Amino acid sequence: MTKRRYILIGISAACVLAIIVSLVISQPRKYTKSQKEGPASKESPQLPAEAHGISNKDSITQTVQDLSVPHYDEKGKEVLVMRGKSTFLLSNNVYKIVEPEIEVMDSASTENGTQSVLITSDSGEMNNTSNEGYLSDNVVVHLDPETQLNTDYLRYLPEKKYVYTDDPVTINGKGVKIVGQGCEIDLINKKMWIKKDAEMEMDGIKNDLFFLSKDIASHNDAQTSQEDTSHSEENTSKETPLEKTFIRSSGQLIFDRNTDANIMTFNDNVEVRKGGSTVFSDKLVVYLDPKTRQTKQAIASGNVLASQGTKIAKGSFLTWDVNTQSAILEDAHKAEFVKADLNIDALKMIFYKDA
């Protein structure tokens, strides 16, 4: 009996001991697990609020505030500066930049002094090895104080001092709005072109873009009465503020900035509309006064067809000049002008605005 009692007590003690051992062993395991989780949480710290576009998988190795990286030409002159509000260098040797800026210095001196081209956006990225990168989200290219280009994405090539995009772009300037597909900008030479499908809307100019309007008479048809001329000028003065000039083309629209003129060249399937006047051509070059931004001259070339109602003109070139208030229709073989019962064929015809 005493032996059986000892056996039962031994079994009970063994059970209690097993329970105590299991509890002791289970506690260190929980503690060890929490220890293992600790370092992992330290490796992925909370990212700064301004670190847009950086995932928790990216490892930030360096942070720079108010970044400024100048670039110099072979003569040691500063030609370009890259800036950033906040810059994060990642482990893959890529810079993530918050509110990046690219400023290109203009060495050409004008009456208004030197002008720089400034490019801004909400975010950007740059490879630390090649210095190539991009700007994205609300990209704005400030071409001058009154003209800017807007797009969503812009690629930057530092060796060529060159930016480009295949995304839609919009250019807004004084009295001008242009939309198109894709854009390339030579930052140093201040040249820019829209790749294709350009459309421009221009505020009404003082006189009609071409001669096919009520207040312009043919040099060969100067018999118009003073009464009709006065009536025509009165109508024109009323209509001009309401009329806009629309130009579209399927090819490149090239911008060139010179000291005496800003030049826009439209290529391929060009169409110009102003009021009831329409001009089709292969190419159109528009010269703008850099101060007033008004049209100085426009030259349509290649299969030119101009029309307004029953008036039709055909030729290889049609040149309109604001200084001489004239339009010149030319063709190496035969230019044609048709108006009601008047039909003129010639190599060159000059049309003047009736005074």
Tab-separated table of C-alpha atoms in Angstrom:
chain	number	residue	atom	x	y	z
A	1	MET	CA	0.000	0.000	0.000
A	2	THR	CA	2.794	2.358	0.915
A	3	LYS	CA	4.607	1.404	-2.282
A	4	ARG	CA	1.530	2.167	-4.406
A	5	ARG	CA	1.200	5.553	-2.682
A	6	TYR	CA	4.783	6.430	-3.531
A	7	ILE	CA	4.191	5.462	-7.146
A	8	LEU	CA	1.089	7.681	-7.419
A	9	ILE	CA	2.898	10.591	-5.773
A	10	GLY	CA	5.820	10.110	-8.177
A	11	ILE	CA	3.529	10.147	-11.201
A	12	SER	CA	1.811	13.341	-9.986
A	13	ALA	CA	5.143	15.031	-9.324
A	14	ALA	CA	6.395	14.063	-12.780
A	15	CYS	CA	3.287	15.594	-14.401
A	16	VAL	CA	3.684	18.829	-12.446
A	17	LEU	CA	7.382	18.957	-13.307
A	18	ALA	CA	6.601	18.437	-17.024
A	19	ILE	CA	4.107	21.310	-16.965
A	20	ILE	CA	6.620	23.614	-15.261
A	21	VAL	CA	9.348	22.691	-17.755
A	22	SER	CA	7.045	23.313	-20.740
A	23	LEU	CA	6.127	26.747	-19.391
A	24	VAL	CA	9.754	27.667	-18.809
A	25	ILE	CA	10.752	26.543	-22.319
A	26	SER	CA	7.844	28.322	-24.018
A	27	GLN	CA	8.708	31.714	-22.470
A	28	PRO	CA	12.243	31.975	-23.921
A	29	ARG	CA	10.893	31.028	-27.345
A	30	LYS	CA	8.526	33.993	-27.312
A	31	TYR	CA	11.289	36.232	-26.102
A	32	THR	CA	13.671	34.954	-28.790
A	33	LYS	CA	11.070	35.585	-31.488
A	34	SER	CA	10.615	39.171	-30.348
A	35	GLN	CA	14.379	39.581	-30.347
A	36	LYS	CA	14.563	38.414	-33.963
A	37	GLU	CA	11.805	40.805	-35.019
A	38	GLY	CA	13.578	43.776	-33.433
A	39	PRO	CA	16.538	44.125	-35.849
A	40	ALA	CA	14.298	43.626	-38.877
A	41	SER	CA	12.148	46.547	-37.840
A	42	LYS	CA	15.243	48.667	-37.431
A	43	GLU	CA	16.363	47.833	-41.008
A	44	SER	CA	13.120	49.304	-42.466
A	45	PRO	CA	12.613	52.628	-40.678
A	46	GLN	CA	9.698	54.910	-41.355
A	47	LEU	CA	10.418	56.857	-44.576
A	48	PRO	CA	10.305	60.670	-44.496
A	49	ALA	CA	6.974	62.151	-45.536
A	50	GLU	CA	8.565	64.005	-48.470
A	51	ALA	CA	10.226	60.857	-49.896
A	52	HIS	CA	7.730	60.478	-52.740
A	53	GLY	CA	8.161	57.411	-54.940
A	54	ILE	CA	10.487	55.595	-52.534
A	55	SER	CA	9.197	52.203	-51.371
A	56	ASN	CA	10.044	50.485	-48.101
A	57	LYS	CA	12.176	48.035	-50.100
A	58	ASP	CA	14.546	50.839	-51.129
A	59	SER	CA	17.400	51.511	-48.744
A	60	ILE	CA	18.317	55.181	-48.221
A	61	THR	CA	22.063	55.559	-47.765
A	62	GLN	CA	22.262	59.356	-47.767
A	63	THR	CA	19.924	62.345	-47.461
A	64	VAL	CA	20.750	65.823	-48.740
A	65	GLN	CA	18.676	68.962	-48.192
A	66	ASP	CA	18.776	71.884	-50.655
A	67	LEU	CA	20.920	70.093	-53.229
A	68	SER	CA	22.767	72.294	-55.754
A	69	VAL	CA	25.011	70.749	-58.430
A	70	PRO	CA	26.541	73.208	-60.959
A	71	HIS	CA	27.852	72.193	-64.394
A	72	TYR	CA	30.592	74.116	-66.215
A	73	ASP	CA	31.739	74.370	-69.818
A	74	GLU	CA	35.315	73.865	-71.016
A	75	LYS	CA	36.100	77.500	-70.146
A	76	GLY	CA	34.963	77.064	-66.561
A	77	LYS	CA	31.769	79.064	-67.014
A	78	GLU	CA	28.654	77.917	-65.205
A	79	VAL	CA	26.112	76.799	-67.798
A	80	LEU	CA	23.679	74.655	-65.811
A	81	VAL	CA	22.618	74.090	-62.204
A	82	MET	CA	20.616	71.165	-60.832
A	83	ARG	CA	18.792	71.686	-57.543
A	84	GLY	CA	16.511	69.724	-55.262
A	85	LYS	CA	14.557	70.495	-52.102
A	86	SER	CA	15.233	67.035	-50.654
A	87	THR	CA	17.449	64.371	-52.215
A	88	PHE	CA	17.741	60.716	-51.190
A	89	LEU	CA	20.585	58.500	-52.410
A	90	LEU	CA	19.417	54.894	-52.577
A	91	SER	CA	21.460	51.712	-52.355
A	92	ASN	CA	21.128	51.194	-56.135
A	93	ASN	CA	23.088	54.439	-56.706
A	94	VAL	CA	19.994	56.378	-57.791
A	95	TYR	CA	18.991	59.792	-56.468
A	96	LYS	CA	15.319	60.400	-55.716
A	97	ILE	CA	14.726	64.157	-55.790
A	98	VAL	CA	11.807	66.090	-54.312
A	99	GLU	CA	10.932	69.301	-56.199
A	100	PRO	CA	13.902	69.175	-58.606
A	101	GLU	CA	14.987	72.156	-60.725
A	102	ILE	CA	17.222	72.477	-63.780
A	103	GLU	CA	18.336	76.014	-64.608
A	104	VAL	CA	20.197	76.669	-67.858
A	105	MET	CA	22.144	79.913	-67.987
A	106	ASP	CA	21.784	82.093	-71.078
A	107	SER	CA	25.010	83.711	-72.229
A	108	ALA	CA	23.326	85.805	-74.932
A	109	SER	CA	22.692	89.376	-73.789
A	110	THR	CA	19.564	91.234	-74.913
A	111	GLU	CA	17.913	94.522	-73.989
A	112	ASN	CA	16.170	92.647	-71.182
A	113	GLY	CA	19.456	91.150	-69.994
A	114	THR	CA	20.283	87.457	-70.000
A	115	GLN	CA	17.435	84.980	-69.663
A	116	SER	CA	17.625	81.476	-68.231
A	117	VAL	CA	15.502	78.430	-68.976
A	118	LEU	CA	14.109	76.952	-65.755
A	119	ILE	CA	12.584	73.462	-65.517
A	120	THR	CA	10.649	72.463	-62.392
A	121	SER	CA	8.570	69.454	-61.298
A	122	ASP	CA	7.207	67.754	-58.192
A	123	SER	CA	9.574	64.772	-58.316
A	124	GLY	CA	12.523	63.398	-60.215
A	125	GLU	CA	15.222	60.788	-60.401
A	126	MET	CA	18.904	60.843	-61.392
A	127	ASN	CA	21.456	58.083	-61.841
A	128	ASN	CA	24.509	58.938	-59.740
A	129	THR	CA	26.869	57.334	-62.274
A	130	SER	CA	25.580	58.608	-65.630
A	131	ASN	CA	23.771	61.715	-64.268
A	132	GLU	CA	20.894	60.859	-66.600
A	133	GLY	CA	17.450	61.170	-65.125
A	134	TYR	CA	13.897	62.344	-65.481
A	135	LEU	CA	11.412	64.805	-64.039
A	136	SER	CA	7.791	63.830	-63.490
A	137	ASP	CA	4.497	65.128	-62.123
A	138	ASN	CA	3.608	68.714	-62.984
A	139	VAL	CA	6.664	69.355	-65.171
A	140	VAL	CA	6.949	73.031	-66.196
A	141	VAL	CA	9.567	74.453	-68.580
A	142	HIS	CA	9.798	78.227	-68.118
A	143	LEU	CA	11.072	79.335	-71.531
A	144	ASP	CA	10.796	83.033	-70.687
A	145	PRO	CA	8.800	85.179	-68.217
A	146	GLU	CA	5.654	84.894	-70.367
A	147	THR	CA	5.987	81.447	-71.963
A	148	GLN	CA	5.933	78.006	-70.376
A	149	LEU	CA	5.606	74.382	-71.462
A	150	ASN	CA	3.646	71.853	-69.384
A	151	THR	CA	3.875	68.064	-69.499
A	152	ASP	CA	3.851	65.044	-67.151
A	153	TYR	CA	7.265	63.541	-67.887
A	154	LEU	CA	10.611	64.835	-69.147
A	155	ARG	CA	13.817	62.862	-69.715
A	156	TYR	CA	17.182	64.566	-69.121
A	157	LEU	CA	20.474	63.802	-70.944
A	158	PRO	CA	23.278	65.777	-69.236
A	159	GLU	CA	26.003	65.206	-71.842
A	160	LYS	CA	23.882	66.779	-74.567
A	161	LYS	CA	22.192	69.284	-72.223
A	162	TYR	CA	19.009	67.977	-73.734
A	163	VAL	CA	15.508	67.077	-72.484
A	164	TYR	CA	12.713	65.252	-74.268
A	165	THR	CA	9.335	63.581	-73.815
A	166	ASP	CA	6.897	61.520	-75.867
A	167	ASP	CA	3.957	62.620	-73.722
A	168	PRO	CA	1.445	65.325	-74.725
A	169	VAL	CA	2.690	68.883	-74.184
A	170	THR	CA	0.998	72.280	-73.867
A	171	ILE	CA	2.696	75.637	-74.442
A	172	ASN	CA	1.078	78.808	-73.116
A	173	GLY	CA	2.400	82.241	-74.024
A	174	LYS	CA	1.241	85.780	-74.581
A	175	GLY	CA	-1.781	85.389	-76.866
A	176	VAL	CA	-0.660	81.903	-77.962
A	177	LYS	CA	-1.575	78.352	-76.978
A	178	ILE	CA	0.045	75.299	-78.577
A	179	VAL	CA	-0.624	71.602	-77.978
A	180	GLY	CA	1.203	68.654	-79.510
A	181	GLN	CA	2.593	65.166	-79.041
A	182	GLY	CA	6.146	64.870	-77.725
A	183	CYS	CA	8.812	67.534	-77.413
A	184	GLU	CA	12.598	67.912	-77.541
A	185	ILE	CA	14.577	70.865	-76.156
A	186	ASP	CA	18.223	71.762	-76.744
A	187	LEU	CA	18.859	73.656	-73.510
A	188	ILE	CA	22.134	75.297	-74.521
A	189	ASN	CA	21.157	76.465	-78.021
A	190	LYS	CA	17.596	77.335	-76.906
A	191	LYS	CA	16.016	75.288	-79.684
A	192	MET	CA	12.804	73.353	-79.222
A	193	TRP	CA	10.492	71.297	-81.393
A	194	ILE	CA	7.204	69.483	-80.954
A	195	LYS	CA	7.470	66.058	-82.545
A	196	LYS	CA	4.082	65.813	-84.253
A	197	ASP	CA	0.413	66.807	-84.383
A	198	ALA	CA	0.939	70.429	-83.367
A	199	GLU	CA	-2.056	72.757	-83.050
A	200	MET	CA	-1.689	76.470	-82.341
A	201	GLU	CA	-4.298	79.039	-81.372
A	202	MET	CA	-3.209	82.665	-81.737
A	203	ASP	CA	-5.089	85.798	-80.708
A	204	GLY	CA	-6.455	87.916	-83.536
A	205	ILE	CA	-3.730	90.043	-85.092
A	206	LYS	CA	-4.122	93.605	-86.312
A	207	ASN	CA	-4.576	92.547	-89.937
A	208	ASP	CA	-5.597	89.312	-91.581
A	209	LEU	CA	-2.899	86.673	-91.876
A	210	PHE	CA	-3.251	86.507	-95.651
A	211	PHE	CA	-4.734	88.666	-98.358
A	212	LEU	CA	-7.966	86.724	-98.803
A	213	SER	CA	-10.202	88.971	-96.708
A	214	LYS	CA	-12.702	91.717	-97.310
A	215	ASP	CA	-10.385	94.620	-96.588
A	216	ILE	CA	-7.586	93.519	-98.953
A	217	ALA	CA	-7.782	94.099	-102.689
A	218	SER	CA	-5.740	92.690	-105.528
A	219	HIS	CA	-3.105	94.920	-107.048
A	220	ASN	CA	-4.724	94.083	-110.389
A	221	ASP	CA	-8.220	94.926	-109.140
A	222	ALA	CA	-7.721	98.341	-107.545
A	223	GLN	CA	-11.019	99.666	-108.927
A	224	THR	CA	-12.798	99.104	-105.598
A	225	SER	CA	-14.942	102.065	-104.597
A	226	GLN	CA	-14.118	104.138	-101.512
A	227	GLU	CA	-17.549	103.380	-100.118
A	228	ASP	CA	-17.013	99.621	-100.298
A	229	THR	CA	-13.530	99.965	-98.838
A	230	SER	CA	-14.777	102.017	-95.877
A	231	HIS	CA	-17.563	99.504	-95.260
A	232	SER	CA	-15.061	96.640	-95.398
A	233	GLU	CA	-12.653	98.329	-92.969
A	234	GLU	CA	-15.510	98.994	-90.555
A	235	ASN	CA	-16.488	95.321	-90.588
A	236	THR	CA	-12.872	94.225	-90.194
A	237	SER	CA	-12.322	96.461	-87.163
A	238	LYS	CA	-15.355	94.887	-85.514
A	239	GLU	CA	-14.445	91.284	-86.381
A	240	THR	CA	-10.695	91.331	-85.704
A	241	PRO	CA	-10.855	91.214	-81.859
A	242	LEU	CA	-13.157	88.161	-82.045
A	243	GLU	CA	-11.169	86.200	-84.617
A	244	LYS	CA	-8.311	83.900	-83.762
A	245	THR	CA	-5.773	82.273	-86.038
A	246	PHE	CA	-5.611	78.458	-85.896
A	247	ILE	CA	-2.655	76.530	-87.296
A	248	ARG	CA	-2.180	72.777	-87.296
A	249	SER	CA	0.334	70.371	-88.817
A	250	SER	CA	1.065	66.641	-88.663
A	251	GLY	CA	4.870	66.940	-88.621
A	252	GLN	CA	7.383	68.771	-86.475
A	253	LEU	CA	6.832	72.266	-85.146
A	254	ILE	CA	10.285	73.825	-84.720
A	255	PHE	CA	10.960	76.877	-82.539
A	256	ASP	CA	13.995	79.091	-83.096
A	257	ARG	CA	14.783	82.133	-80.949
A	258	ASN	CA	16.876	84.852	-82.576
A	259	THR	CA	17.590	88.392	-81.429
A	260	ASP	CA	15.476	89.926	-84.205
A	261	ALA	CA	12.681	87.338	-84.417
A	262	ASN	CA	11.187	84.230	-82.844
A	263	ILE	CA	10.580	81.707	-85.608
A	264	MET	CA	8.006	78.893	-85.717
A	265	THR	CA	8.192	76.354	-88.549
A	266	PHE	CA	5.230	74.024	-89.132
A	267	ASN	CA	5.863	70.937	-91.289
A	268	ASP	CA	3.646	68.502	-93.220
A	269	ASN	CA	-0.064	68.902	-93.940
A	270	VAL	CA	-0.218	72.463	-92.656
A	271	GLU	CA	-3.626	74.115	-92.329
A	272	VAL	CA	-4.195	77.759	-91.371
A	273	ARG	CA	-7.633	79.154	-90.553
A	274	LYS	CA	-8.658	82.691	-89.697
A	275	GLY	CA	-12.279	83.666	-90.013
A	276	GLY	CA	-13.452	82.474	-93.430
A	277	SER	CA	-9.919	82.218	-94.829
A	278	THR	CA	-8.106	78.885	-95.113
A	279	VAL	CA	-4.589	78.127	-96.334
A	280	PHE	CA	-3.135	74.663	-96.962
A	281	SER	CA	0.569	74.050	-97.575
A	282	ASP	CA	3.435	71.638	-96.980
A	283	LYS	CA	5.281	74.099	-94.761
A	284	LEU	CA	4.627	77.344	-92.911
A	285	VAL	CA	7.205	79.656	-91.321
A	286	VAL	CA	5.923	82.355	-88.943
A	287	TYR	CA	8.191	85.196	-87.764
A	288	LEU	CA	7.204	86.865	-84.488
A	289	ASP	CA	8.520	90.110	-83.058
A	290	PRO	CA	10.358	89.126	-79.821
A	291	LYS	CA	9.106	92.261	-78.035
A	292	THR	CA	5.454	92.522	-79.084
A	293	ARG	CA	4.964	88.803	-79.917
A	294	GLN	CA	3.047	89.949	-82.986
A	295	THR	CA	3.419	88.339	-86.409
A	296	LYS	CA	5.953	90.132	-88.618
A	297	GLN	CA	5.887	87.788	-91.582
A	298	ALA	CA	4.485	84.409	-92.598
A	299	ILE	CA	5.609	82.242	-95.511
A	300	ALA	CA	3.607	79.251	-96.746
A	301	SER	CA	5.424	76.992	-99.186
A	302	GLY	CA	4.850	73.789	-101.126
A	303	ASN	CA	1.481	73.110	-102.808
A	304	VAL	CA	-0.104	76.272	-101.441
A	305	LEU	CA	-3.884	76.464	-101.727
A	306	ALA	CA	-5.634	79.473	-100.186
A	307	SER	CA	-9.358	80.109	-100.276
A	308	GLN	CA	-12.138	82.309	-98.973
A	309	GLY	CA	-15.555	81.720	-100.421
A	310	THR	CA	-15.237	81.954	-104.210
A	311	LYS	CA	-11.687	83.345	-104.040
A	312	ILE	CA	-8.953	80.777	-104.655
A	313	ALA	CA	-5.170	81.112	-104.940
A	314	LYS	CA	-2.650	78.432	-105.902
A	315	GLY	CA	1.135	78.532	-106.017
A	316	SER	CA	4.421	77.343	-104.565
A	317	PHE	CA	4.872	80.278	-102.153
A	318	LEU	CA	2.574	82.705	-100.391
A	319	THR	CA	4.323	85.398	-98.340
A	320	TRP	CA	2.545	87.879	-96.089
A	321	ASP	CA	4.464	90.858	-94.696
A	322	VAL	CA	3.118	93.245	-92.059
A	323	ASN	CA	5.599	96.026	-92.842
A	324	THR	CA	4.655	96.344	-96.512
A	325	GLN	CA	1.040	95.305	-95.878
A	326	SER	CA	1.267	93.001	-98.862
A	327	ALA	CA	1.003	89.360	-99.857
A	328	ILE	CA	3.104	87.782	-102.611
A	329	LEU	CA	1.927	84.686	-104.497
A	330	GLU	CA	4.656	82.908	-106.475
A	331	ASP	CA	5.224	79.787	-108.542
A	332	ALA	CA	8.118	78.746	-110.772
A	333	HIS	CA	5.653	77.667	-113.467
A	334	LYS	CA	2.325	79.407	-112.914
A	335	ALA	CA	0.588	80.914	-109.896
A	336	GLU	CA	-3.194	81.220	-110.120
A	337	PHE	CA	-5.702	83.580	-108.565
A	338	VAL	CA	-9.444	83.238	-109.164
A	339	LYS	CA	-12.095	85.675	-107.977
A	340	ALA	CA	-15.616	85.615	-109.430
A	341	ASP	CA	-15.131	86.522	-113.107
A	342	LEU	CA	-11.427	87.397	-112.612
A	343	ASN	CA	-8.772	84.793	-113.414
A	344	ILE	CA	-5.060	85.673	-113.221
A	345	ASP	CA	-2.082	83.453	-114.154
A	346	ALA	CA	1.454	84.686	-113.497
A	347	LEU	CA	4.812	83.678	-112.061
A	348	LYS	CA	4.430	86.294	-109.329
A	349	MET	CA	1.509	88.352	-108.041
A	350	ILE	CA	1.567	91.046	-105.355
A	351	PHE	CA	-1.531	91.969	-103.386
A	352	TYR	CA	-1.678	95.120	-101.254
A	353	LYS	CA	-3.877	96.018	-98.334
A	354	ASP	CA	-6.232	98.794	-99.399
A	355	ALA	CA	-5.387	101.956	-97.428
